[in-house]
């Protein structure tokens, strides 16, 4: 009996050895994790770097800039398309007071605000004042002379304001020449109550309004 037991043990030993060899072979034929990962694992997209948000913000910033440029262009176009001033409406001249009223309305139409009687009375005619300007109205039937134009210009210089002259009968030649040299706008008031420019400074003022004349 002892001899039979030993034989059984000896017979089983090779079987165990073959099992071990099989396991070893199986282990050798199993692909390594690195090899499997190299061939079987799909390539993953790398995570977004810090530049992606900046790249995403770039089109938005460009869109904002384009929108601002478009808004500026629209504003400029709207300014260019702004309607011109309405036609001047005055009063028919029958008296000296009508001449003063027509001149006051014309000053407002030009764009001056706060039109009132001037604090300082001129040597002749009637003085008007507004913010940034002094004006003189001469309703006499004689042409306005040189002295009247020079006095108005001196008053404007004293008050650091612009000036303009409105006459019903026109101007003497020396008065017009002096006004051109000093840059004083001269207007003639027709019987419909509309001041008409008679020199270059007056034409510029009538076309552009206050504060836009060249120095």
PDB file of N, CA and C in Angstrom, residues 58-131:
ATOM      1  N   UNK A  58     -12.129  86.193 -29.209  1.00  0.00           N
ATOM      2  CA  UNK A  58     -11.670  87.071 -30.287  1.00  0.00           C
ATOM      3  C   UNK A  58     -12.778  87.413 -31.268  1.00  0.00           C
ATOM      4  N   UNK A  59     -13.590  86.432 -31.758  1.00  0.00           N
ATOM      5  CA  UNK A  59     -14.676  86.826 -32.673  1.00  0.00           C
ATOM      6  C   UNK A  59     -15.671  87.760 -32.019  1.00  0.00           C
ATOM      7  N   UNK A  60     -15.952  87.544 -30.717  1.00  0.00           N
ATOM      8  CA  UNK A  60     -16.893  88.428 -30.033  1.00  0.00           C
ATOM      9  C   UNK A  60     -16.349  89.839 -29.956  1.00  0.00           C
ATOM     10  N   UNK A  61     -15.031  89.959 -29.636  1.00  0.00           N
ATOM     11  CA  UNK A  61     -14.438  91.292 -29.579  1.00  0.00           C
ATOM     12  C   UNK A  61     -14.454  91.953 -30.941  1.00  0.00           C
ATOM     13  N   UNK A  62     -14.161  91.165 -31.974  1.00  0.00           N
ATOM     14  CA  UNK A  62     -14.198  91.728 -33.327  1.00  0.00           C
ATOM     15  C   UNK A  62     -15.609  92.151 -33.694  1.00  0.00           C
ATOM     16  N   UNK A  63     -16.591  91.344 -33.254  1.00  0.00           N
ATOM     17  CA  UNK A  63     -17.979  91.726 -33.532  1.00  0.00           C
ATOM     18  C   UNK A  63     -18.366  93.010 -32.832  1.00  0.00           C
ATOM     19  N   UNK A  64     -17.904  93.178 -31.558  1.00  0.00           N
ATOM     20  CA  UNK A  64     -18.194  94.418 -30.831  1.00  0.00           C
ATOM     21  C   UNK A  64     -17.560  95.607 -31.527  1.00  0.00           C
ATOM     22  N   UNK A  65     -16.305  95.446 -31.978  1.00  0.00           N
ATOM     23  CA  UNK A  65     -15.634  96.546 -32.669  1.00  0.00           C
ATOM     24  C   UNK A  65     -16.371  96.900 -33.952  1.00  0.00           C
ATOM     25  N   UNK A  66     -16.798  95.870 -34.684  1.00  0.00           N
ATOM     26  CA  UNK A  66     -17.542  96.143 -35.917  1.00  0.00           C
ATOM     27  C   UNK A  66     -18.855  96.832 -35.615  1.00  0.00           C
ATOM     28  N   UNK A  67     -19.507  96.408 -34.503  1.00  0.00           N
ATOM     29  CA  UNK A  67     -20.758  97.062 -34.135  1.00  0.00           C
ATOM     30  C   UNK A  67     -20.559  98.510 -33.766  1.00  0.00           C
ATOM     31  N   UNK A  68     -19.457  98.793 -33.032  1.00  0.00           N
ATOM     32  CA  UNK A  68     -19.171 100.187 -32.677  1.00  0.00           C
ATOM     33  C   UNK A  68     -18.895 101.012 -33.921  1.00  0.00           C
ATOM     34  N   UNK A  69     -18.128 100.440 -34.867  1.00  0.00           N
ATOM     35  CA  UNK A  69     -17.843 101.171 -36.101  1.00  0.00           C
ATOM     36  C   UNK A  69     -19.119 101.427 -36.883  1.00  0.00           C
ATOM     37  N   UNK A  70     -20.005 100.426 -36.916  1.00  0.00           N
ATOM     38  CA  UNK A  70     -21.266 100.615 -37.632  1.00  0.00           C
ATOM     39  C   UNK A  70     -22.118 101.685 -36.974  1.00  0.00           C
ATOM     40  N   UNK A  71     -22.107 101.693 -35.613  1.00  0.00           N
ATOM     41  CA  UNK A  71     -22.876 102.717 -34.901  1.00  0.00           C
ATOM     42  C   UNK A  71     -22.325 104.102 -35.188  1.00  0.00           C
ATOM     43  N   UNK A  72     -20.975 104.214 -35.213  1.00  0.00           N
ATOM     44  CA  UNK A  72     -20.366 105.511 -35.513  1.00  0.00           C
ATOM     45  C   UNK A  72     -20.732 105.967 -36.916  1.00  0.00           C
ATOM     46  N   UNK A  73     -20.696 105.002 -37.878  1.00  0.00           N
ATOM     47  CA  UNK A  73     -21.054 105.358 -39.247  1.00  0.00           C
ATOM     48  C   UNK A  73     -22.507 105.778 -39.336  1.00  0.00           C
ATOM     49  N   UNK A  74     -23.383 105.076 -38.567  1.00  0.00           N
ATOM     50  CA  UNK A  74     -24.795 105.427 -38.587  1.00  0.00           C
ATOM     51  C   UNK A  74     -25.023 106.801 -38.004  1.00  0.00           C
ATOM     52  N   UNK A  75     -24.298 107.108 -36.889  1.00  0.00           N
ATOM     53  CA  UNK A  75     -24.444 108.428 -36.279  1.00  0.00           C
ATOM     54  C   UNK A  75     -23.966 109.528 -37.217  1.00  0.00           C
ATOM     55  N   UNK A  76     -22.816 109.263 -37.900  1.00  0.00           N
ATOM     56  CA  UNK A  76     -22.308 110.263 -38.841  1.00  0.00           C
ATOM     57  C   UNK A  76     -23.280 110.468 -39.990  1.00  0.00           C
ATOM     58  N   UNK A  77     -23.860 109.344 -40.475  1.00  0.00           N
ATOM     59  CA  UNK A  77     -24.822 109.470 -41.573  1.00  0.00           C
ATOM     60  C   UNK A  77     -26.060 110.218 -41.124  1.00  0.00           C
ATOM     61  N   UNK A  78     -26.495 109.965 -39.861  1.00  0.00           N
ATOM     62  CA  UNK A  78     -27.661 110.666 -39.350  1.00  0.00           C
ATOM     63  C   UNK A  78     -27.381 112.153 -39.213  1.00  0.00           C
ATOM     64  N   UNK A  79     -26.123 112.471 -38.771  1.00  0.00           N
ATOM     65  CA  UNK A  79     -25.766 113.888 -38.649  1.00  0.00           C
ATOM     66  C   UNK A  79     -25.743 114.560 -40.013  1.00  0.00           C
ATOM     67  N   UNK A  80     -25.213 113.820 -41.037  1.00  0.00           N
ATOM     68  CA  UNK A  80     -25.179 114.398 -42.377  1.00  0.00           C
ATOM     69  C   UNK A  80     -26.581 114.568 -42.952  1.00  0.00           C
ATOM     70  N   UNK A  81     -27.472 113.642 -42.554  1.00  0.00           N
ATOM     71  CA  UNK A  81     -28.821 113.687 -43.100  1.00  0.00           C
ATOM     72  C   UNK A  81     -29.764 114.544 -42.276  1.00  0.00           C
ATOM     73  N   UNK A  82     -29.217 115.228 -41.234  1.00  0.00           N
ATOM     74  CA  UNK A  82     -30.066 116.055 -40.392  1.00  0.00           C
ATOM     75  C   UNK A  82     -30.721 117.154 -41.229  1.00  0.00           C
ATOM     76  N   UNK A  83     -31.996 117.405 -40.998  1.00  0.00           N
ATOM     77  CA  UNK A  83     -32.677 118.401 -41.810  1.00  0.00           C
ATOM     78  C   UNK A  83     -32.120 119.793 -41.566  1.00  0.00           C
ATOM     79  N   UNK A  84     -32.159 120.606 -42.610  1.00  0.00           N
ATOM     80  CA  UNK A  84     -31.681 121.977 -42.496  1.00  0.00           C
ATOM     81  C   UNK A  84     -32.658 122.797 -41.652  1.00  0.00           C
ATOM     82  N   UNK A  85     -32.194 123.992 -41.267  1.00  0.00           N
ATOM     83  CA  UNK A  85     -33.077 124.863 -40.500  1.00  0.00           C
ATOM     84  C   UNK A  85     -34.315 125.214 -41.318  1.00  0.00           C
ATOM     85  N   UNK A  86     -35.438 125.364 -40.655  1.00  0.00           N
ATOM     86  CA  UNK A  86     -36.651 125.744 -41.392  1.00  0.00           C
ATOM     87  C   UNK A  86     -36.519 127.153 -41.947  1.00  0.00           C
ATOM     88  N   UNK A  87     -37.311 127.491 -42.946  1.00  0.00           N
ATOM     89  CA  UNK A  87     -37.243 128.849 -43.495  1.00  0.00           C
ATOM     90  C   UNK A  87     -37.545 129.896 -42.423  1.00  0.00           C
ATOM     91  N   UNK A  88     -36.857 131.013 -42.560  1.00  0.00           N
ATOM     92  CA  UNK A  88     -37.059 132.092 -41.591  1.00  0.00           C
ATOM     93  C   UNK A  88     -38.416 132.763 -41.824  1.00  0.00           C
ATOM     94  N   UNK A  89     -39.144 132.966 -40.746  1.00  0.00           N
ATOM     95  CA  UNK A  89     -40.443 133.630 -40.811  1.00  0.00           C
ATOM     96  C   UNK A  89     -40.364 134.919 -40.003  1.00  0.00           C
ATOM     97  N   UNK A  90     -40.681 135.988 -40.624  1.00  0.00           N
ATOM     98  CA  UNK A  90     -40.531 137.287 -39.978  1.00  0.00           C
ATOM     99  C   UNK A  90     -41.847 138.046 -40.000  1.00  0.00           C
ATOM    100  N   UNK A  91     -41.745 139.320 -39.774  1.00  0.00           N
ATOM    101  CA  UNK A  91     -42.907 140.211 -39.751  1.00  0.00           C
ATOM    102  C   UNK A  91     -42.695 141.309 -40.784  1.00  0.00           C
ATOM    103  N   UNK A  92     -43.771 141.783 -41.320  1.00  0.00           N
ATOM    104  CA  UNK A  92     -43.676 142.876 -42.284  1.00  0.00           C
ATOM    105  C   UNK A  92     -43.227 144.151 -41.576  1.00  0.00           C
ATOM    106  N   UNK A  93     -42.313 144.876 -42.200  1.00  0.00           N
ATOM    107  CA  UNK A  93     -41.761 146.080 -41.581  1.00  0.00           C
ATOM    108  C   UNK A  93     -42.674 147.278 -41.891  1.00  0.00           C
ATOM    109  N   UNK A  94     -43.212 147.827 -40.833  1.00  0.00           N
ATOM    110  CA  UNK A  94     -44.014 149.048 -40.954  1.00  0.00           C
ATOM    111  C   UNK A  94     -43.497 150.142 -40.031  1.00  0.00           C
ATOM    112  N   UNK A  95     -42.932 149.732 -38.908  1.00  0.00           N
ATOM    113  CA  UNK A  95     -42.440 150.694 -37.928  1.00  0.00           C
ATOM    114  C   UNK A  95     -41.046 150.285 -37.479  1.00  0.00           C
ATOM    115  N   UNK A  96     -40.410 151.157 -36.688  1.00  0.00           N
ATOM    116  CA  UNK A  96     -39.093 150.841 -36.130  1.00  0.00           C
ATOM    117  C   UNK A  96     -39.174 149.638 -35.194  1.00  0.00           C
ATOM    118  N   UNK A  97     -40.273 149.512 -34.478  1.00  0.00           N
ATOM    119  CA  UNK A  97     -40.434 148.363 -33.583  1.00  0.00           C
ATOM    120  C   UNK A  97     -40.502 147.061 -34.369  1.00  0.00           C
ATOM    121  N   UNK A  98     -41.120 147.094 -35.556  1.00  0.00           N
ATOM    122  CA  UNK A  98     -41.150 145.894 -36.395  1.00  0.00           C
ATOM    123  C   UNK A  98     -39.737 145.489 -36.808  1.00  0.00           C
ATOM    124  N   UNK A  99     -38.874 146.463 -37.075  1.00  0.00           N
ATOM    125  CA  UNK A  99     -37.487 146.165 -37.434  1.00  0.00           C
ATOM    126  C   UNK A  99     -36.765 145.476 -36.278  1.00  0.00           C
ATOM    127  N   UNK A 100     -37.007 145.944 -35.073  1.00  0.00           N
ATOM    128  CA  UNK A 100     -36.381 145.324 -33.901  1.00  0.00           C
ATOM    129  C   UNK A 100     -36.921 143.908 -33.695  1.00  0.00           C
ATOM    130  N   UNK A 101     -38.226 143.742 -33.853  1.00  0.00           N
ATOM    131  CA  UNK A 101     -38.825 142.413 -33.693  1.00  0.00           C
ATOM    132  C   UNK A 101     -38.273 141.437 -34.723  1.00  0.00           C
ATOM    133  N   UNK A 102     -38.170 141.889 -35.977  1.00  0.00           N
ATOM    134  CA  UNK A 102     -37.641 141.020 -37.025  1.00  0.00           C
ATOM    135  C   UNK A 102     -36.192 140.623 -36.735  1.00  0.00           C
ATOM    136  N   UNK A 103     -35.393 141.543 -36.241  1.00  0.00           N
ATOM    137  CA  UNK A 103     -33.989 141.220 -35.922  1.00  0.00           C
ATOM    138  C   UNK A 103     -33.901 140.238 -34.768  1.00  0.00           C
ATOM    139  N   UNK A 104     -34.748 140.410 -33.756  1.00  0.00           N
ATOM    140  CA  UNK A 104     -34.746 139.474 -32.627  1.00  0.00           C
ATOM    141  C   UNK A 104     -35.129 138.064 -33.087  1.00  0.00           C
ATOM    142  N   UNK A 105     -36.127 137.973 -33.955  1.00  0.00           N
ATOM    143  CA  UNK A 105     -36.513 136.668 -34.488  1.00  0.00           C
ATOM    144  C   UNK A 105     -35.383 136.047 -35.310  1.00  0.00           C
ATOM    145  N   UNK A 106     -34.675 136.886 -36.036  1.00  0.00           N
ATOM    146  CA  UNK A 106     -33.573 136.385 -36.851  1.00  0.00           C
ATOM    147  C   UNK A 106     -32.422 135.875 -35.985  1.00  0.00           C
ATOM    148  N   UNK A 107     -32.145 136.546 -34.898  1.00  0.00           N
ATOM    149  CA  UNK A 107     -31.102 136.072 -33.987  1.00  0.00           C
ATOM    150  C   UNK A 107     -31.458 134.702 -33.421  1.00  0.00           C
ATOM    151  N   UNK A 108     -32.714 134.513 -33.059  1.00  0.00           N
ATOM    152  CA  UNK A 108     -33.138 133.204 -32.564  1.00  0.00           C
ATOM    153  C   UNK A 108     -33.033 132.154 -33.672  1.00  0.00           C
ATOM    154  N   UNK A 109     -33.389 132.527 -34.878  1.00  0.00           N
ATOM    155  CA  UNK A 109     -33.304 131.584 -36.002  1.00  0.00           C
ATOM    156  C   UNK A 109     -31.859 131.175 -36.274  1.00  0.00           C
ATOM    157  N   UNK A 110     -30.933 132.100 -36.104  1.00  0.00           N
ATOM    158  CA  UNK A 110     -29.515 131.768 -36.281  1.00  0.00           C
ATOM    159  C   UNK A 110     -29.013 130.788 -35.231  1.00  0.00           C
ATOM    160  N   UNK A 111     -29.659 130.789 -34.073  1.00  0.00           N
ATOM    161  CA  UNK A 111     -29.237 129.883 -32.998  1.00  0.00           C
ATOM    162  C   UNK A 111     -28.864 130.563 -31.702  1.00  0.00           C
ATOM    163  N   UNK A 112     -28.977 131.872 -31.630  1.00  0.00           N
ATOM    164  CA  UNK A 112     -28.667 132.584 -30.391  1.00  0.00           C
ATOM    165  C   UNK A 112     -29.840 132.463 -29.421  1.00  0.00           C
ATOM    166  N   UNK A 113     -29.512 132.376 -28.145  1.00  0.00           N
ATOM    167  CA  UNK A 113     -30.533 132.208 -27.117  1.00  0.00           C
ATOM    168  C   UNK A 113     -30.493 133.386 -26.135  1.00  0.00           C
ATOM    169  N   UNK A 114     -31.633 133.623 -25.519  1.00  0.00           N
ATOM    170  CA  UNK A 114     -31.719 134.694 -24.523  1.00  0.00           C
ATOM    171  C   UNK A 114     -31.665 136.087 -25.141  1.00  0.00           C
ATOM    172  N   UNK A 115     -32.359 136.278 -26.257  1.00  0.00           N
ATOM    173  CA  UNK A 115     -32.330 137.580 -26.934  1.00  0.00           C
ATOM    174  C   UNK A 115     -33.092 138.609 -26.088  1.00  0.00           C
ATOM    175  N   UNK A 116     -32.493 139.784 -25.932  1.00  0.00           N
ATOM    176  CA  UNK A 116     -33.072 140.835 -25.093  1.00  0.00           C
ATOM    177  C   UNK A 116     -32.537 142.190 -25.558  1.00  0.00           C
ATOM    178  N   UNK A 117     -33.065 143.258 -24.983  1.00  0.00           N
ATOM    179  CA  UNK A 117     -32.503 144.585 -25.235  1.00  0.00           C
ATOM    180  C   UNK A 117     -31.123 144.686 -24.600  1.00  0.00           C
ATOM    181  N   UNK A 118     -30.229 145.315 -25.291  1.00  0.00           N
ATOM    182  CA  UNK A 118     -28.860 145.452 -24.776  1.00  0.00           C
ATOM    183  C   UNK A 118     -28.845 146.377 -23.569  1.00  0.00           C
ATOM    184  N   UNK A 119     -27.955 146.081 -22.617  1.00  0.00           N
ATOM    185  CA  UNK A 119     -27.833 146.927 -21.416  1.00  0.00           C
ATOM    186  C   UNK A 119     -27.251 148.286 -21.775  1.00  0.00           C
ATOM    187  N   UNK A 120     -26.345 148.304 -22.725  1.00  0.00           N
ATOM    188  CA  UNK A 120     -25.703 149.556 -23.131  1.00  0.00           C
ATOM    189  C   UNK A 120     -26.378 150.087 -24.394  1.00  0.00           C
ATOM    190  N   UNK A 121     -26.849 151.294 -24.340  1.00  0.00           N
ATOM    191  CA  UNK A 121     -27.546 151.885 -25.490  1.00  0.00           C
ATOM    192  C   UNK A 121     -26.522 152.359 -26.513  1.00  0.00           C
ATOM    193  N   UNK A 122     -26.693 151.994 -27.790  1.00  0.00           N
ATOM    194  CA  UNK A 122     -25.729 152.427 -28.824  1.00  0.00           C
ATOM    195  C   UNK A 122     -25.926 153.907 -29.170  1.00  0.00           C
ATOM    196  N   UNK A 123     -24.921 154.515 -29.818  1.00  0.00           N
ATOM    197  CA  UNK A 123     -25.043 155.934 -30.202  1.00  0.00           C
ATOM    198  C   UNK A 123     -26.227 156.187 -31.130  1.00  0.00           C
ATOM    199  N   UNK A 124     -26.565 155.213 -31.944  1.00  0.00           N
ATOM    200  CA  UNK A 124     -27.724 155.340 -32.827  1.00  0.00           C
ATOM    201  C   UNK A 124     -28.379 153.973 -32.965  1.00  0.00           C
ATOM    202  N   UNK A 125     -29.645 153.993 -33.340  1.00  0.00           N
ATOM    203  CA  UNK A 125     -30.337 152.732 -33.501  1.00  0.00           C
ATOM    204  C   UNK A 125     -30.696 152.092 -32.167  1.00  0.00           C
ATOM    205  N   UNK A 126     -30.972 150.803 -32.208  1.00  0.00           N
ATOM    206  CA  UNK A 126     -31.429 150.050 -31.034  1.00  0.00           C
ATOM    207  C   UNK A 126     -30.521 148.833 -30.877  1.00  0.00           C
ATOM    208  N   UNK A 127     -30.067 148.622 -29.661  1.00  0.00           N
ATOM    209  CA  UNK A 127     -29.166 147.509 -29.394  1.00  0.00           C
ATOM    210  C   UNK A 127     -29.892 146.281 -28.874  1.00  0.00           C
ATOM    211  N   UNK A 128     -29.481 145.124 -29.336  1.00  0.00           N
ATOM    212  CA  UNK A 128     -29.975 143.839 -28.849  1.00  0.00           C
ATOM    213  C   UNK A 128     -28.781 143.008 -28.399  1.00  0.00           C
ATOM    214  N   UNK A 129     -29.043 142.085 -27.502  1.00  0.00           N
ATOM    215  CA  UNK A 129     -27.975 141.206 -27.008  1.00  0.00           C
ATOM    216  C   UNK A 129     -28.539 139.806 -26.798  1.00  0.00           C
ATOM    217  N   UNK A 130     -27.680 138.843 -26.914  1.00  0.00           N
ATOM    218  CA  UNK A 130     -28.011 137.444 -26.634  1.00  0.00           C
ATOM    219  C   UNK A 130     -26.746 136.790 -26.109  1.00  0.00           C
ATOM    220  N   UNK A 131     -26.822 135.518 -25.831  1.00  0.00           N
ATOM    221  CA  UNK A 131     -25.646 134.815 -25.317  1.00  0.00           C
ATOM    222  C   UNK A 131     -24.573 134.755 -26.395  1.00  0.00           C
TER     223      UNK A 131
END
